[in-house]
CSV table of C-alpha atoms in Angstrom, one decimal:
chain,number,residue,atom,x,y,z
A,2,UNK,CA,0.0,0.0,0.0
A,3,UNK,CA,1.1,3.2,-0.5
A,4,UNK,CA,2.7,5.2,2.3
A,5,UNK,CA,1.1,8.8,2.0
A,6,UNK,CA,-0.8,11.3,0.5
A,7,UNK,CA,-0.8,15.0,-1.4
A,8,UNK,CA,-2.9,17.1,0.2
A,9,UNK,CA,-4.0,21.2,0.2
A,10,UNK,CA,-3.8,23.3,3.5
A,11,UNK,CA,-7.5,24.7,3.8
A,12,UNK,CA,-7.0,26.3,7.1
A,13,UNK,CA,-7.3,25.5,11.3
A,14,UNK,CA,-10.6,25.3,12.8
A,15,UNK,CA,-11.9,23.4,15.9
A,16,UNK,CA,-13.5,20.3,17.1
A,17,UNK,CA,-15.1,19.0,20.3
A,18,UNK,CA,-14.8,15.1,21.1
A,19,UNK,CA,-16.8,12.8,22.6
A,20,UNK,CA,-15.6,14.1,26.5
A,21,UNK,CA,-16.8,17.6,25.4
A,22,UNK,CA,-12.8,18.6,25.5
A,23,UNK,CA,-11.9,21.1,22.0
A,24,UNK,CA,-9.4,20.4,19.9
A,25,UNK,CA,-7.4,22.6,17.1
A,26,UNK,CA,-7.2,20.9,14.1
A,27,UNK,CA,-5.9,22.1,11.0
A,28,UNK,CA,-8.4,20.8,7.7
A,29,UNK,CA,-6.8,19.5,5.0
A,30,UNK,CA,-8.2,18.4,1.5
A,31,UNK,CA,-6.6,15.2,1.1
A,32,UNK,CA,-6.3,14.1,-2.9
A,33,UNK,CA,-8.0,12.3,-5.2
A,34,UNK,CA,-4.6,12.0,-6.3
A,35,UNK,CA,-3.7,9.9,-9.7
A,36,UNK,CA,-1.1,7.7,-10.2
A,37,UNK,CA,0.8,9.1,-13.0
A,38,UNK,CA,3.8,6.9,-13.1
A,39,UNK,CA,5.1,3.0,-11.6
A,40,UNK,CA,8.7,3.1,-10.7
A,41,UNK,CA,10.1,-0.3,-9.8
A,42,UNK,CA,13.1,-1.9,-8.6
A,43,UNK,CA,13.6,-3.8,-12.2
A,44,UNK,CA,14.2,-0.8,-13.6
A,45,UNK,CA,14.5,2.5,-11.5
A,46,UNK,CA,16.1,0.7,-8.2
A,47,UNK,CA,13.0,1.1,-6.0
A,48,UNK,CA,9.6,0.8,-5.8
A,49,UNK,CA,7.3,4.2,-5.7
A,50,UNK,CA,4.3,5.7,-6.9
A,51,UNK,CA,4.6,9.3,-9.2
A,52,UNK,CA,1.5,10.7,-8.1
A,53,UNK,CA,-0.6,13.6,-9.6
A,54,UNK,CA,-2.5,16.4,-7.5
A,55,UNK,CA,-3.6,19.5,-8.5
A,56,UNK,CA,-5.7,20.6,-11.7
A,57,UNK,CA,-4.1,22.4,-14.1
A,58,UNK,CA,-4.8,24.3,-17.4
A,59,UNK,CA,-3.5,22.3,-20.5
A,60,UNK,CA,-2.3,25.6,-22.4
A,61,UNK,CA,-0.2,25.7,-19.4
A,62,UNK,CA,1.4,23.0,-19.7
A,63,UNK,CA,4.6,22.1,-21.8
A,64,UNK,CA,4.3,19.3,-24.6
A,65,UNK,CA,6.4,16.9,-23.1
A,66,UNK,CA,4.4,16.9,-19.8
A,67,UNK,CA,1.4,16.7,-21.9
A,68,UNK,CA,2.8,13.4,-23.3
A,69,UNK,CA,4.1,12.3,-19.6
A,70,UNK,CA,0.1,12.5,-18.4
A,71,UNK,CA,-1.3,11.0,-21.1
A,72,UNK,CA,-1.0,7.4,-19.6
A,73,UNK,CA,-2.9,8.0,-16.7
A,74,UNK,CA,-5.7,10.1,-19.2
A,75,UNK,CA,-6.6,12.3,-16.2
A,76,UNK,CA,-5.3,16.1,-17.3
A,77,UNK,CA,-2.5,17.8,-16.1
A,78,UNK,CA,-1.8,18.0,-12.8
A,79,UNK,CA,-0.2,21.2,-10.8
A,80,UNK,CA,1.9,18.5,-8.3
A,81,UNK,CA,3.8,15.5,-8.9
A,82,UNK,CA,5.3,13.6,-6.3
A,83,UNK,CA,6.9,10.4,-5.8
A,84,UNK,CA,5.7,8.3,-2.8
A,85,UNK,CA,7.1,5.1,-1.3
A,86,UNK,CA,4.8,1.8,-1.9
A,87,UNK,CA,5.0,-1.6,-0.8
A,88,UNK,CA,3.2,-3.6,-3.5
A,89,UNK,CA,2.9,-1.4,-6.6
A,90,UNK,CA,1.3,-4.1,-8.1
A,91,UNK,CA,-1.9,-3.5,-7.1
A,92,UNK,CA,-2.0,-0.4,-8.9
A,93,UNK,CA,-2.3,0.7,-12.4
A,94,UNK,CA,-1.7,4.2,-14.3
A,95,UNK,CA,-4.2,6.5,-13.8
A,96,UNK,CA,-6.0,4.3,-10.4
A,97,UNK,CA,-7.1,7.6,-7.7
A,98,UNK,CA,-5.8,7.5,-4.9
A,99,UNK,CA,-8.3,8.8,-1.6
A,100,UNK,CA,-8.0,9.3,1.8
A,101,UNK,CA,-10.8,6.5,2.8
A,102,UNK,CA,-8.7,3.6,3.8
A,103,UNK,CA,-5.1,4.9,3.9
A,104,UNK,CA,-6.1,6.7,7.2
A,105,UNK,CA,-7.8,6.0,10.0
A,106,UNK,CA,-8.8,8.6,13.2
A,107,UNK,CA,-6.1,8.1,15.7
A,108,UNK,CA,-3.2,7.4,13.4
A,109,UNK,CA,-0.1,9.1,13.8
A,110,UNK,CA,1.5,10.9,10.6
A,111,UNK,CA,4.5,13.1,9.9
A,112,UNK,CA,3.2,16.3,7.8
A,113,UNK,CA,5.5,17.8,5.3
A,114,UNK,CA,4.9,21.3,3.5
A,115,UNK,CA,6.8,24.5,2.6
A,116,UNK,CA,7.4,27.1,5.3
A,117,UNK,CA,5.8,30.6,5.0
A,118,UNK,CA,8.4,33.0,3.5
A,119,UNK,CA,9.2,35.7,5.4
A,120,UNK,CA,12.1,37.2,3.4
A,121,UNK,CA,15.8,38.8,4.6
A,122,UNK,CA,15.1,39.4,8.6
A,123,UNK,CA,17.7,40.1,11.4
A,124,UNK,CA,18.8,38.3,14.0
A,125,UNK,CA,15.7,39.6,16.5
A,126,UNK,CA,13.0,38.0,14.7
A,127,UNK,CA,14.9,35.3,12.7
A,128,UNK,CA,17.3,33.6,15.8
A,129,UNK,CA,15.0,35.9,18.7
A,130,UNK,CA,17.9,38.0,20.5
A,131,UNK,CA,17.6,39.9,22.6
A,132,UNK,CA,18.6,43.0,21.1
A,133,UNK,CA,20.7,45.9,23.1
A,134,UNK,CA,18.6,48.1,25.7
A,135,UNK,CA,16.1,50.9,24.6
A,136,UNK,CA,17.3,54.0,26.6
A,137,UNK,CA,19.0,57.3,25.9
A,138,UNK,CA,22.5,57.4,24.6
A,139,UNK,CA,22.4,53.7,23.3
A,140,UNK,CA,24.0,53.2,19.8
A,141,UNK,CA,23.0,49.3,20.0
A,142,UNK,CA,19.5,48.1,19.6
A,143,UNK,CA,18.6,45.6,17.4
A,144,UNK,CA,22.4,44.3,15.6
A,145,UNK,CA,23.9,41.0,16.0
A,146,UNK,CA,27.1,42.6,18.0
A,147,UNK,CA,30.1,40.8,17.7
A,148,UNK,CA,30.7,38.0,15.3
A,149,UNK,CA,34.5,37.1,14.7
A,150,UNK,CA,37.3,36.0,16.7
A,151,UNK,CA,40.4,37.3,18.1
A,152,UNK,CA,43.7,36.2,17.1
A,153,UNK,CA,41.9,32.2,16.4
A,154,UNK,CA,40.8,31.0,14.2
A,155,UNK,CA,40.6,34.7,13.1
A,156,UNK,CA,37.7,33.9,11.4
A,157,UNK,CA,33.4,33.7,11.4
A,158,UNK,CA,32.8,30.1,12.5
A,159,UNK,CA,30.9,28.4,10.1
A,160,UNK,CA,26.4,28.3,11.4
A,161,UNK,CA,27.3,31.6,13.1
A,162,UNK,CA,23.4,32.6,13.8
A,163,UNK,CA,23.1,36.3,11.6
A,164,UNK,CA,20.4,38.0,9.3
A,165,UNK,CA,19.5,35.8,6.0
A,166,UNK,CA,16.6,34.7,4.2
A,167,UNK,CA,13.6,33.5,7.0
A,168,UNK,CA,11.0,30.9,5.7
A,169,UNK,CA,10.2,29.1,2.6
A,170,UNK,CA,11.8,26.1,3.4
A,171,UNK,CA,10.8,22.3,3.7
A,172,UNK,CA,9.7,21.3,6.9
A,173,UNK,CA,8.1,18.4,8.3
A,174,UNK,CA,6.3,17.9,11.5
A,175,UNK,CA,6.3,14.2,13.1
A,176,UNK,CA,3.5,11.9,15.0
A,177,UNK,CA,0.8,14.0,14.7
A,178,UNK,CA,-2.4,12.7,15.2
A,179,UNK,CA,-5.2,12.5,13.0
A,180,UNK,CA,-8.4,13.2,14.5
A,181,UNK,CA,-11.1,12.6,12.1
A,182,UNK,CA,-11.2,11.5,8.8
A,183,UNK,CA,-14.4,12.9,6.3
A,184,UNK,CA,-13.9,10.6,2.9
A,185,UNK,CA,-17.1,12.0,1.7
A,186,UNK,CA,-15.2,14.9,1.2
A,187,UNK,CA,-11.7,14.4,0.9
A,188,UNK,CA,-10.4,15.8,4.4
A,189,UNK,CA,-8.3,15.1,7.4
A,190,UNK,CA,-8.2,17.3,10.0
A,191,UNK,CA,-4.8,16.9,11.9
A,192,UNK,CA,-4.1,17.8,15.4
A,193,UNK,CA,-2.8,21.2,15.9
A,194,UNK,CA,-1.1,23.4,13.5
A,195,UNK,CA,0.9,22.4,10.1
A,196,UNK,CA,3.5,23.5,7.8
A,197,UNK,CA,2.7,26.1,5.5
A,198,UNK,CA,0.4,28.8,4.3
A,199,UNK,CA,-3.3,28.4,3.6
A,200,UNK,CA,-4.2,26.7,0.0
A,201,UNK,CA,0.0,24.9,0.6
A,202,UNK,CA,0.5,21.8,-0.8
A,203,UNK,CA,1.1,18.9,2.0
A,204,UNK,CA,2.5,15.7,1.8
A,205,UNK,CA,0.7,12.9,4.5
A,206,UNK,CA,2.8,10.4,5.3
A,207,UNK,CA,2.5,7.1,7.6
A,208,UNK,CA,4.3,8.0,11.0
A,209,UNK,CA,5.6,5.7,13.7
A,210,UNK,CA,3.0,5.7,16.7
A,211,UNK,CA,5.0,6.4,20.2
A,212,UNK,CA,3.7,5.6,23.4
């Protein structure tokens, strides 16, 4: 079976369980996704699933994708992503792949998406110093102070915490729990908050349950 699922961030709302306690969930729209490509150890090295996610325009897409998507006679899709599977047998080109089955409430799963971008920040809001004090007559408020070395090694030391490009990176969250799963219409709502902006494409993968 395969491991995971593409998914689209929709947003955080709330849920109450069946002890009346609320939990923060974060909704996410969970495929159909297609299987687009078979990649197996006879010929690629391992086994996986290229799946599909995402509509997208076929004007906008290039002629050799057009020809890449024409197996699984689906469209074009906006995301492709290769996924680990144990049997790929039991799929063919162009099969959908849903939430109903792969998930079940309770299960816990390790959440992978692209951090929000928050551009070129200093250290304050990118590493949280503390920043020099406030008053009258300071010349040091919000600079990363002193960064090199004396005499040795005469040098910055290399991950030296300064400004730099905050965000926009791939992150992934591990055992999180799922809380409910709505196959009717393609959601899971996760536990607590996820990587990502709202309408960010997810990846839902299997996790290993601690206890």
């Amino acid at each position: 079976m395969i491991s995971g699922i593409l998914g689209k961030k929709l947003g955080m709302t709330q849920v109450f369980v069946a002890d009346g306690s609320r939990i923060p969930v974060t909704v996410v729209e969970a495929g159909p996704c297609t299987v687009v490509q078979k990649k197996t150890e006879a010929t690629d090295g391992y086994n996986a699933l290229q799946v599909g996610f995402g509509e997208k325009k076929t004007h906008r897409t290039n002629k050799p994708m057009i020809g890449h998507f024409k197996a699984a006679d689906k469209g074009a899709f906006s995301v492709l992503k290769e996924i680990a599977a144990d049997n790929i047998d039991t799929y063919k080109v162009g099969d959908q792949i849903t939430c109903e089955g792969l998930f079940k409430a309770g299960d816990k799963v390790d959440v992978t998406g692209t951090s929000k971008g928050k551009g070129f920040q200093g250290v304050i809001k990118r590493w949280n110093f503390s920043g020099g004090r406030a008053t009258h007559g300071s010349k040091f408020h919000r600079g990363p102070g002193s960064i090199g070395c004396s005499a040795w090694p005469s040098r910055v030391v290399k991950g030296k915490k300064m400004p730099g490009q905050m965000g926009n990176a791939n992150v992934t969250l591990q055992n999180l729990e799922i809380v409910e799963i709505r196959p009717e219409q393609n959601l899971i709502l996760v536990k607590g908050a996820i990587p990502g902006p709202t309408q960010g494409v997810v990846l839902i993968r299997k996790g290993v349950k601690v206890k």
